[in-house]
PDB file of C-alpha atoms in Angstrom:
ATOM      1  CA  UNK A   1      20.082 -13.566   7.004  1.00 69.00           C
ATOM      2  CA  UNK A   2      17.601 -10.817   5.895  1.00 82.00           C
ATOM      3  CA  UNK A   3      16.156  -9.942   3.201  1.00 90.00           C
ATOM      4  CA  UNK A   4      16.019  -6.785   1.095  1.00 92.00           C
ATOM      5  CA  UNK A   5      12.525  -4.949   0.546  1.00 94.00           C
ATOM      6  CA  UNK A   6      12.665  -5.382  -2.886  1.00 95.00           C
ATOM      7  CA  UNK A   7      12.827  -9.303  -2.647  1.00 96.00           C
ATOM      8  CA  UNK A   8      10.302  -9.685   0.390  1.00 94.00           C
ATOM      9  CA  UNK A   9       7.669  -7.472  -1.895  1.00 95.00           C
ATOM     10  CA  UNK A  10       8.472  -9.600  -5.376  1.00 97.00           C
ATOM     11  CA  UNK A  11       8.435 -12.964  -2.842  1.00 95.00           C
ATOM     12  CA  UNK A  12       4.826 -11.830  -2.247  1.00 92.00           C
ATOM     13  CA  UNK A  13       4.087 -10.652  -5.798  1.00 95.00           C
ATOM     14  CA  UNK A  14       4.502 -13.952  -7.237  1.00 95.00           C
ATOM     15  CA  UNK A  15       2.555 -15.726  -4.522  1.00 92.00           C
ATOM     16  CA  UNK A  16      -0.207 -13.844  -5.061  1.00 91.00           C
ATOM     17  CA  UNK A  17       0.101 -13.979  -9.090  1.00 92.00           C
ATOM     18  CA  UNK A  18       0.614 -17.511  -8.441  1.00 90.00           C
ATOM     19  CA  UNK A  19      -3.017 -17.859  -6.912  1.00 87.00           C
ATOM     20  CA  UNK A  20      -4.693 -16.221  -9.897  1.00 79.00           C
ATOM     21  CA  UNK A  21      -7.712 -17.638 -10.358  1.00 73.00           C
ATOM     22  CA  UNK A  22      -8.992 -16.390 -13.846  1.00 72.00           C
ATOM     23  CA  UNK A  23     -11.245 -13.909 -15.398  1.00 76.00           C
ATOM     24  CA  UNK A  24      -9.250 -10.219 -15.719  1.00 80.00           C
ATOM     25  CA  UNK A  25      -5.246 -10.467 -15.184  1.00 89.00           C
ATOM     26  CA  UNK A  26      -4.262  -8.463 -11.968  1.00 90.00           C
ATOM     27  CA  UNK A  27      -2.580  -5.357 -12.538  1.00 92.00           C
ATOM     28  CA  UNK A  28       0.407  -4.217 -11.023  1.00 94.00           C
ATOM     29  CA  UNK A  29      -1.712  -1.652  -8.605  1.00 92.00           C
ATOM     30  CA  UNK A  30      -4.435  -4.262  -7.803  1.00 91.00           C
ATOM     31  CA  UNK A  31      -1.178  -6.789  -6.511  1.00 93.00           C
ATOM     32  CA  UNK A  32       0.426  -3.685  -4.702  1.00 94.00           C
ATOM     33  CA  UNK A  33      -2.999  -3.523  -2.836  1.00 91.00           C
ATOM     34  CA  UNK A  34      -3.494  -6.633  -2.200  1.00 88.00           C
ATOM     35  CA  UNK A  35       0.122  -6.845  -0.727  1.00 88.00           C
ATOM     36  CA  UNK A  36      -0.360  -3.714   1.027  1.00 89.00           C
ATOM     37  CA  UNK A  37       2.684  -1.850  -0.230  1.00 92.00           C
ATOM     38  CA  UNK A  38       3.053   1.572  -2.537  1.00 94.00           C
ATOM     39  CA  UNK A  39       2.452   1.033  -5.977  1.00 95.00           C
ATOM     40  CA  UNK A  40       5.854   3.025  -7.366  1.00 96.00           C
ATOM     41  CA  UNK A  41       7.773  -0.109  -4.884  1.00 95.00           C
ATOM     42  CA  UNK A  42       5.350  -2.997  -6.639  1.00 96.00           C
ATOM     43  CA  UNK A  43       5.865  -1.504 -10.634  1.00 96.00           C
ATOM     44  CA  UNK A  44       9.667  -1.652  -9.860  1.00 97.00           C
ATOM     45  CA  UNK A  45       9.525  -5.126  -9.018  1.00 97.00           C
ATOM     46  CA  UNK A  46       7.300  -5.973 -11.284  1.00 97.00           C
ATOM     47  CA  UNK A  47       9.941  -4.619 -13.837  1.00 96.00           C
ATOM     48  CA  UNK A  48      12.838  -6.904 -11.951  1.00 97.00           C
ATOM     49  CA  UNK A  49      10.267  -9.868 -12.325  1.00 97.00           C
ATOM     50  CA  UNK A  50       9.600  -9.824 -16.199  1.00 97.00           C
ATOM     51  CA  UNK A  51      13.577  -9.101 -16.525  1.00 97.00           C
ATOM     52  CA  UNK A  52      13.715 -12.609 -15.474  1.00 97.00           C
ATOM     53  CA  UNK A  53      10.665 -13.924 -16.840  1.00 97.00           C
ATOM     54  CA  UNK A  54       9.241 -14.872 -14.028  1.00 97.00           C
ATOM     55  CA  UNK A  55       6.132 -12.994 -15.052  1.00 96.00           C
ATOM     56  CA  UNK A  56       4.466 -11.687 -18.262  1.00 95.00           C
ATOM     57  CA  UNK A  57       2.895  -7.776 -17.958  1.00 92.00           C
ATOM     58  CA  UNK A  58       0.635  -6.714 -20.943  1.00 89.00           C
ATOM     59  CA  UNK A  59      -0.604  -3.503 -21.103  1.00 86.00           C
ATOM     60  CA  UNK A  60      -4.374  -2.327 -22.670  1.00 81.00           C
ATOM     61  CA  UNK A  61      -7.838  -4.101 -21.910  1.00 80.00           C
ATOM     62  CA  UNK A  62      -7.552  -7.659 -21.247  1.00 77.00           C
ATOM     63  CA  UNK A  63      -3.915  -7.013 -20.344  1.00 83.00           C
ATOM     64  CA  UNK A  64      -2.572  -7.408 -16.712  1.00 91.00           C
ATOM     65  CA  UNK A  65       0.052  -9.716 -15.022  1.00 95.00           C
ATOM     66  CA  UNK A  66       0.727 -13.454 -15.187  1.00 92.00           C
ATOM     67  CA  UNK A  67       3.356 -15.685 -13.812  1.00 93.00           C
ATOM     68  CA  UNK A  68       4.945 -17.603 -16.699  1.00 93.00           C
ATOM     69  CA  UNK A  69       5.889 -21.223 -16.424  1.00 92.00           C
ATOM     70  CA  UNK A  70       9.322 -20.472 -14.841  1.00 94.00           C
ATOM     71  CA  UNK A  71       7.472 -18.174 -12.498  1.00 93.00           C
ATOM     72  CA  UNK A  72       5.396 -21.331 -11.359  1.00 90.00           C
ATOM     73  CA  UNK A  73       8.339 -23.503 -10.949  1.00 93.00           C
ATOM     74  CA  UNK A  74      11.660 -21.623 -10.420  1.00 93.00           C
ATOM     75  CA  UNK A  75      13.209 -22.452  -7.121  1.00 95.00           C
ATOM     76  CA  UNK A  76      13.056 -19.836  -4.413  1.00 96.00           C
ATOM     77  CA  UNK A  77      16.832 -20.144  -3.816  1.00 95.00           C
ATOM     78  CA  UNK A  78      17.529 -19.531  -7.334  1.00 96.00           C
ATOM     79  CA  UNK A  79      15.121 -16.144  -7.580  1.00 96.00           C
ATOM     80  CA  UNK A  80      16.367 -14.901  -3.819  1.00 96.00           C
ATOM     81  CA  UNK A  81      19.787 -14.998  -5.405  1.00 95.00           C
ATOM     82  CA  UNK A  82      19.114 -12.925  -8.631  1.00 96.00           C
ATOM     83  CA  UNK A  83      17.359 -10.684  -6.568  1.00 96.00           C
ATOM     84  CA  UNK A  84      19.436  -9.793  -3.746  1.00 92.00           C
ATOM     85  CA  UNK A  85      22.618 -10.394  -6.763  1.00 88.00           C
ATOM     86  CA  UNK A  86      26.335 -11.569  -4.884  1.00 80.00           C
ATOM     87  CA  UNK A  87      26.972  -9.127  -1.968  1.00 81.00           C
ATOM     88  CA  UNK A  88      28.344 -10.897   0.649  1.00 77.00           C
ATOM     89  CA  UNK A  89      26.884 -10.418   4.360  1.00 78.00           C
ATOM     90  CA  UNK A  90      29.243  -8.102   5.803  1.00 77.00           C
ATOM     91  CA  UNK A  91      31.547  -5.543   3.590  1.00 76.00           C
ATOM     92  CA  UNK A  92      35.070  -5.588   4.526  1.00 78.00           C
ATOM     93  CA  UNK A  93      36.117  -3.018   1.965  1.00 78.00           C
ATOM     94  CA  UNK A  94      34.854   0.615   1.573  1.00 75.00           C
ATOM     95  CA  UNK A  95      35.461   4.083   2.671  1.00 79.00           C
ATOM     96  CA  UNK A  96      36.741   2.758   6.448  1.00 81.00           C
ATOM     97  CA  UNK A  97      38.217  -1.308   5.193  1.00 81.00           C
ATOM     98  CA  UNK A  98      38.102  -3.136   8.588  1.00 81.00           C
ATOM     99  CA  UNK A  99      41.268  -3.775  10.017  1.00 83.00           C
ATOM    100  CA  UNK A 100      41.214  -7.735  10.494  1.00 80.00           C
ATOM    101  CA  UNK A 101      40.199  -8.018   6.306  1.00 74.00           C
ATOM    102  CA  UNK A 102      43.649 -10.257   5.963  1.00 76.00           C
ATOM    103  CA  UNK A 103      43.542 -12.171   8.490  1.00 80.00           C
ATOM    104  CA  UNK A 104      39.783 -12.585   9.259  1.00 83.00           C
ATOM    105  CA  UNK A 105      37.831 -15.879   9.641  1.00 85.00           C
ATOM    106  CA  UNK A 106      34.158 -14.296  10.081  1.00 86.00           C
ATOM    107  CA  UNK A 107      33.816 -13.279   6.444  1.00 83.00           C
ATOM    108  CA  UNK A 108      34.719 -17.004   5.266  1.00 85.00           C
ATOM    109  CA  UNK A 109      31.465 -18.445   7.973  1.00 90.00           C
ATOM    110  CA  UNK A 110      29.533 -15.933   6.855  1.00 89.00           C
ATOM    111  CA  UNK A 111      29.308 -16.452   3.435  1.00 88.00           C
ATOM    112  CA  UNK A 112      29.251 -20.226   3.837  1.00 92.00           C
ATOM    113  CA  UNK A 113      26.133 -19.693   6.057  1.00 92.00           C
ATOM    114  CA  UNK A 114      24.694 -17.128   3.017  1.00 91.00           C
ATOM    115  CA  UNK A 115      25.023 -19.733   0.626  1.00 92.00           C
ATOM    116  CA  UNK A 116      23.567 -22.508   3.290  1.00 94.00           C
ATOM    117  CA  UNK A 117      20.864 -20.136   3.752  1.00 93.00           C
ATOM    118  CA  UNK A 118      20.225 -20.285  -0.570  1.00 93.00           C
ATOM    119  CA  UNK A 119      20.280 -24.139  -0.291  1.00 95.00           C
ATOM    120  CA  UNK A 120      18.074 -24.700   1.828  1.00 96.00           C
ATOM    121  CA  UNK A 121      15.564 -22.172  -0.012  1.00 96.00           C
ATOM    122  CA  UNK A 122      16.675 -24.301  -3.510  1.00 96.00           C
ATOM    123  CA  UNK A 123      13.978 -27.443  -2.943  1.00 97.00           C
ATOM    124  CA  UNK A 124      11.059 -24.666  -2.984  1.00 95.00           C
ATOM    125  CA  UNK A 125       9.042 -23.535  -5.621  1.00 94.00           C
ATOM    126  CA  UNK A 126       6.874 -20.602  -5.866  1.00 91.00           C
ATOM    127  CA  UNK A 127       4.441 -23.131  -5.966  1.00 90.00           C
ATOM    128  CA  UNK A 128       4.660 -24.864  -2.997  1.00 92.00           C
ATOM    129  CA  UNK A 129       4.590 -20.922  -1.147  1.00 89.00           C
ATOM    130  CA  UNK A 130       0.834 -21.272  -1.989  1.00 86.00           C
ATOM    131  CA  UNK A 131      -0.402 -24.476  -1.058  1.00 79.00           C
ATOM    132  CA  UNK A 132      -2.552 -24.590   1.988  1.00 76.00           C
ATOM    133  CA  UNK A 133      -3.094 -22.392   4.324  1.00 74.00           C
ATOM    134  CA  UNK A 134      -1.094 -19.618   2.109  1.00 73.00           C
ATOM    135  CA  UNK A 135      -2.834 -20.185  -0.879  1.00 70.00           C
ATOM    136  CA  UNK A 136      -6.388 -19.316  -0.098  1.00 69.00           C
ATOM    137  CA  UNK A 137      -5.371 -16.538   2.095  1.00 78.00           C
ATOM    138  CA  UNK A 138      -3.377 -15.057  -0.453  1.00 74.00           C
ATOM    139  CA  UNK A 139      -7.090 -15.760  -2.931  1.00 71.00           C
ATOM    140  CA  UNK A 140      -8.747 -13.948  -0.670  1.00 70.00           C
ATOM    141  CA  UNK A 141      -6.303 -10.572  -1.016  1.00 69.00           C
ATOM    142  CA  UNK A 142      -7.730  -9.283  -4.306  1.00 61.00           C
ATOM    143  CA  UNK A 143      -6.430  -5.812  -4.650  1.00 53.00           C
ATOM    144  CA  UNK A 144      -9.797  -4.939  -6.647  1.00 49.00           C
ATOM    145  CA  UNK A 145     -12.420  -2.796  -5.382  1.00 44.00           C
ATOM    146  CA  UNK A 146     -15.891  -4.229  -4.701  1.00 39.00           C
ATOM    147  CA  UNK A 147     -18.254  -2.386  -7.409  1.00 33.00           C
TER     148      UNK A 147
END
């Protein structure tokens, strides 16, 4: 299985929220730094993120990001799944439909292996992404400028 962009980049988004230590919320720019990816990619997932309240964004001083409750605890399987949404592996359909479509067994096992691939992802939480060594590496990947 891979993973889309968009749900490898809010996978590291809410690890890093998730190590917040205090003081001034992150901002969306300082967590695209931190992550190493463009900011226009990190404020669209950001977006995603609060569309399933996995994190709070307020804007003016003080505001910043925050990782709500579900945030902390929603299961990895659970968020992989809303974020990638139900396309199957492989797309028998379309502009050129494949052929063996009626009579295929490889889009059955593949979907069964999708879903076994969710399960096993359903026991995480975001928080235990960050326990040692990830969390204090991901602590040390501020996004903020030394003054």
């Amino acid at each position: 299985m891979r993973l889309t962009k968009f749900t490898d980049l809010a996978l590291r988004a809410v690890m890093r929220l998730a190590v917040f230590e205090g003081g001034t919320p992150l901002t969306t720019r300082e967590v695209a730094e931190a992550v190493n990816v463009p900011y226009a990619h990190m404020a669209k997932v950001i977006t995603r993120l609060q569309h399933l309240g996995v994190v709070e964004a307020r804007r003016g001083r003080g505001g910043g990001l925050e990782l709500t409750g579900l945030g902390r605890t929603a299961s990895v399987g659970w968020l992989v799944r809303e974020l990638e949404g139900e396309d199957e592996v492989v797309t028998c359909e379309g502009d050129t439909p494949c052929p063996l479509r009626g009579a295929c067994r490889l889009r059955g096992a593949l979907r069964e292996a999708q879903e076994a691939f969710h399960r096993a992802l359903d026991p995480l939480t975001v928080a235990d992404l960050v326990t040692a060594p990830t969390g204090p590496v991901l602590v040390g990947l501020t996004g903020r400028r030394p003054d």
